[in-house]
Amino acid sequence: MEKNYLIFDFGASNGRAMVAHFDGKRVTMDVTHRFEHGPIYVTDTIYWDILHLFSELINGLKASLSKYPDVQSLAISTWGCDFGFIDERGKLVSNPVTYRDKNRHDRSKLLYDILPQRELFELSAGSTNEIMGIFQLFSFKYENALELRSGRKMLMIPDLLNYFLTGRACNEYTNATMTLLCNQYKRNWEEKILNRIGISPSILNEIVMPGDRIGEIQTSICDQFGIHPVPVIVPATHDTASAVAGIPVIDEGKHWAFISLGTWGIMGMQTDQPIISDQVFLSDFGNNAIPEGKNMLVKYITSLWIIQQCRNRWRSEFGNNLSWDEIVQASVQVGPSKTFIDVDNPIFGLPQADMPKVIQEDCRQRGQKIPNSMGDIARCFYESLTLKFRYNLELLEEMSGHPLKLLHIVGGGVQNKMLCQWIADAKGIPVIAGPTETTSMGNLIMQLKADREVESLKEGREISLRSSKIDQYEPGDKKYWDSAYEKYIRLLSSQEK
Ligand SMILES: Nc1ncnc2c1ncn2[C@@H]1O[C@H](COP(=O)(O)OP(=O)(O)OP(=O)(O)O)[C@@H](O)[C@H]1O
Ligand SMILES: C[C@H](O)[C@H](O)[C@@H](O)C(=O)CO
């Protein structure tokens, strides 16, 4: 008998509700609701509009339940890092601040005066990339912000949405590791970190694990919106952890790595334990939880965000119809790039009104030829990103002590076939690309586990493999990429000086 499950996958620029039909072997998905949203700049801060997100959650629920009243459960995954607070009455204190807000980045040095970066890494095992939650929490502390004066419970974005739905305030573990407030060996909050930054542990809640049932839609919400109660499961609420859970792994025994390719390129490998070492720290990698007590050793690389920002700008010049295809074709036509950027340079991670100009200015400052046309700029970006991936894949090989045999690329970025082929060529590794919807697949696997339809992540990934459209890219000629890589490495080392 076919069973239906409701998935909410909210990304940083759009969200969707999907109903997955599971026939015991395979899954098909029906997108029942889609919406756009985005960060909002006001009073020198960039916020998320959490009530807009909640109203879209309700729209997704209504659309899905009217078509599929029999869904077994629902589960929500969103981007990581960000959180809001509820006060002592259980009311929302304010809109959550986004991980791209400048303040949390600017204040990281002050945090490190209290809790040195290396110590933070060793206590949490996480990447000390400034997008992580602790930097925002510290920024609130520094400002003596209302969030901390009135806030009684800190809830990550999916935790907050779950709380609005069910009335239960808890923190799901994979996303909790995106705060750097957890000790990933003990799988619990790390009081040493909280004490050092002067935050009361009481703001943190019971930790729940992917696959746990946390309740059902509360009566007041059902009455208000004319829907019926549905069990609420926590998946890996951090979308990347869900994406990794959903990878259609073709050979678990091979040394494989992954890139979750979207606005971020989250590159890494699955390991049994968090890895804390000099090499991991110095390479800006870190650990985050994925389901079943497993770990991902990852690096958060600013990726298609840069070209998305460029497209926003180009659309204002060339018209709103400018497609990804046209940008990719323009980059193909101009031929090999004469210039490169370091996509990890913080200026590329911030919202920019004119990203093409920021790229040109960076090239000028580094004494490189300035890319002029849309094609030149896109080519410079796509090649730089490809080389950055090669660089980090080599670091992963050094860290793990094994050559990589296979790379899985998942997420919206797999629609860029040229980029997938370039990554295969530049690293000389076969790439399995797809599906675009791995986060939803990973979300579903945890609902299937909660419903005892599958026993393990491994079994879930076999379902993902049977149900997904994947493309294989064999590595081609590496000569061009070897010479480009030499130039790129020179650029990276000149930056360090
Ligand atoms: N047809 C296409 N050709 C080339 N690139 C594409 C195509 N479609 C999407 N992309 C690239 O993939 C990126 C991400 O796509 P999309 O927004 O569908 O994914 P997503 O999973 O929602 O990403 P995120 O969750 O990180 O926001 C786009 O910014 C774009 O660079
Ligand atoms: C940086 C975060 O992990 C973010 O949630 C990431 O998962 C993402 O943007 C994927 O779309």
PDB file of N, CA and C and ligand atoms in Angstrom, residues 11-12 78-81 99-100 131-132 178 238-241 260 262-264 266 300, ligand 2:
ATOM      1  N   GLY A  11      14.670  26.819   1.841  1.00  0.00           N
ATOM      2  CA  GLY A  11      16.023  27.318   1.598  1.00  0.00           C
ATOM      3  C   GLY A  11      16.080  28.812   1.881  1.00  0.00           C
ATOM      4  N   ALA A  12      17.257  29.379   1.647  1.00  0.00           N
ATOM      5  CA  ALA A  12      17.447  30.791   1.997  1.00  0.00           C
ATOM      6  C   ALA A  12      16.748  31.746   1.025  1.00  0.00           C
ATOM      7  N   THR A  78      15.379  23.276   7.224  1.00  0.00           N
ATOM      8  CA  THR A  78      15.693  24.612   6.688  1.00  0.00           C
ATOM      9  C   THR A  78      17.212  24.801   6.665  1.00  0.00           C
ATOM     10  N   TRP A  79      17.624  25.981   6.207  1.00  0.00           N
ATOM     11  CA  TRP A  79      19.052  26.300   6.298  1.00  0.00           C
ATOM     12  C   TRP A  79      19.473  26.276   7.773  1.00  0.00           C
ATOM     13  N   GLY A  80      20.784  26.201   7.988  1.00  0.00           N
ATOM     14  CA  GLY A  80      21.281  26.090   9.362  1.00  0.00           C
ATOM     15  C   GLY A  80      21.642  27.446   9.947  1.00  0.00           C
ATOM     16  N   CYS A  81      22.230  27.404  11.109  1.00  0.00           N
ATOM     17  CA  CYS A  81      22.899  28.547  11.771  1.00  0.00           C
ATOM     18  C   CYS A  81      22.004  29.526  12.528  1.00  0.00           C
ATOM     19  N   TYR A  99      22.454  34.824   8.932  1.00  0.00           N
ATOM     20  CA  TYR A  99      23.886  34.550   9.057  1.00  0.00           C
ATOM     21  C   TYR A  99      24.726  35.427   8.133  1.00  0.00           C
ATOM     22  N   ARG A 100      24.075  36.184   7.242  1.00  0.00           N
ATOM     23  CA  ARG A 100      24.848  37.106   6.404  1.00  0.00           C
ATOM     24  C   ARG A 100      24.905  38.509   6.999  1.00  0.00           C
ATOM     25  N   ILE A 131      29.505  32.212  10.089  1.00  0.00           N
ATOM     26  CA  ILE A 131      28.053  32.077   9.903  1.00  0.00           C
ATOM     27  C   ILE A 131      27.418  31.311  11.074  1.00  0.00           C
ATOM     28  N   MET A 132      28.227  30.611  11.864  1.00  0.00           N
ATOM     29  CA  MET A 132      27.673  29.720  12.900  1.00  0.00           C
ATOM     30  C   MET A 132      26.968  30.519  14.015  1.00  0.00           C
ATOM     31  N   MET A 178      25.209  23.388  14.484  1.00  0.00           N
ATOM     32  CA  MET A 178      25.518  24.590  13.680  1.00  0.00           C
ATOM     33  C   MET A 178      25.617  25.843  14.553  1.00  0.00           C
ATOM     34  N   HIS A 238      18.726  20.498   9.839  1.00  0.00           N
ATOM     35  CA  HIS A 238      19.703  21.249   9.049  1.00  0.00           C
ATOM     36  C   HIS A 238      19.665  20.680   7.629  1.00  0.00           C
ATOM     37  N   ASP A 239      19.344  21.535   6.654  1.00  0.00           N
ATOM     38  CA  ASP A 239      19.110  21.012   5.295  1.00  0.00           C
ATOM     39  C   ASP A 239      20.312  20.268   4.725  1.00  0.00           C
ATOM     40  N   THR A 240      21.529  20.715   5.049  1.00  0.00           N
ATOM     41  CA  THR A 240      22.704  20.020   4.508  1.00  0.00           C
ATOM     42  C   THR A 240      22.822  18.615   5.103  1.00  0.00           C
ATOM     43  N   ALA A 241      22.503  18.488   6.399  1.00  0.00           N
ATOM     44  CA  ALA A 241      22.555  17.161   7.028  1.00  0.00           C
ATOM     45  C   ALA A 241      21.509  16.247   6.394  1.00  0.00           C
ATOM     46  N   SER A 260      27.376  19.473  -1.552  1.00  0.00           N
ATOM     47  CA  SER A 260      25.985  19.907  -1.624  1.00  0.00           C
ATOM     48  C   SER A 260      26.053  21.286  -2.265  1.00  0.00           C
ATOM     49  N   GLY A 262      24.735  24.537  -3.830  1.00  0.00           N
ATOM     50  CA  GLY A 262      23.663  25.534  -3.946  1.00  0.00           C
ATOM     51  C   GLY A 262      24.310  26.879  -3.685  1.00  0.00           C
ATOM     52  N   THR A 263      23.629  27.741  -2.949  1.00  0.00           N
ATOM     53  CA  THR A 263      24.260  29.027  -2.611  1.00  0.00           C
ATOM     54  C   THR A 263      25.593  28.763  -1.902  1.00  0.00           C
ATOM     55  N   TRP A 264      25.612  27.759  -1.041  1.00  0.00           N
ATOM     56  CA  TRP A 264      26.858  27.258  -0.463  1.00  0.00           C
ATOM     57  C   TRP A 264      27.289  26.009  -1.210  1.00  0.00           C
ATOM     58  N   ILE A 266      28.887  22.900   0.017  1.00  0.00           N
ATOM     59  CA  ILE A 266      29.298  22.292   1.281  1.00  0.00           C
ATOM     60  C   ILE A 266      29.957  20.972   0.929  1.00  0.00           C
ATOM     61  N   TYR A 300      32.430  24.894   4.522  1.00  0.00           N
ATOM     62  CA  TYR A 300      31.358  25.726   3.955  1.00  0.00           C
ATOM     63  C   TYR A 300      31.996  26.728   2.998  1.00  0.00           C
TER      64      TYR A 300
HETATM   65  C1  LIG B   2      25.202  27.297   5.705  1.00  0.00           C
HETATM   66  C2  LIG B   2      24.086  26.390   5.987  1.00  0.00           C
HETATM   67  O1  LIG B   2      24.483  25.108   6.179  1.00  0.00           O
HETATM   68  C3  LIG B   2      22.981  26.435   5.027  1.00  0.00           C
HETATM   69  O2  LIG B   2      21.949  25.875   5.753  1.00  0.00           O
HETATM   70  C4  LIG B   2      23.172  25.545   3.861  1.00  0.00           C
HETATM   71  O3  LIG B   2      22.672  24.354   4.265  1.00  0.00           O
HETATM   72  C5  LIG B   2      22.529  25.989   2.609  1.00  0.00           C
HETATM   73  O4  LIG B   2      22.420  27.150   2.313  1.00  0.00           O
HETATM   74  C6  LIG B   2      22.075  24.922   1.696  1.00  0.00           C
HETATM   75  O5  LIG B   2      21.141  25.380   0.823  1.00  0.00           O
END
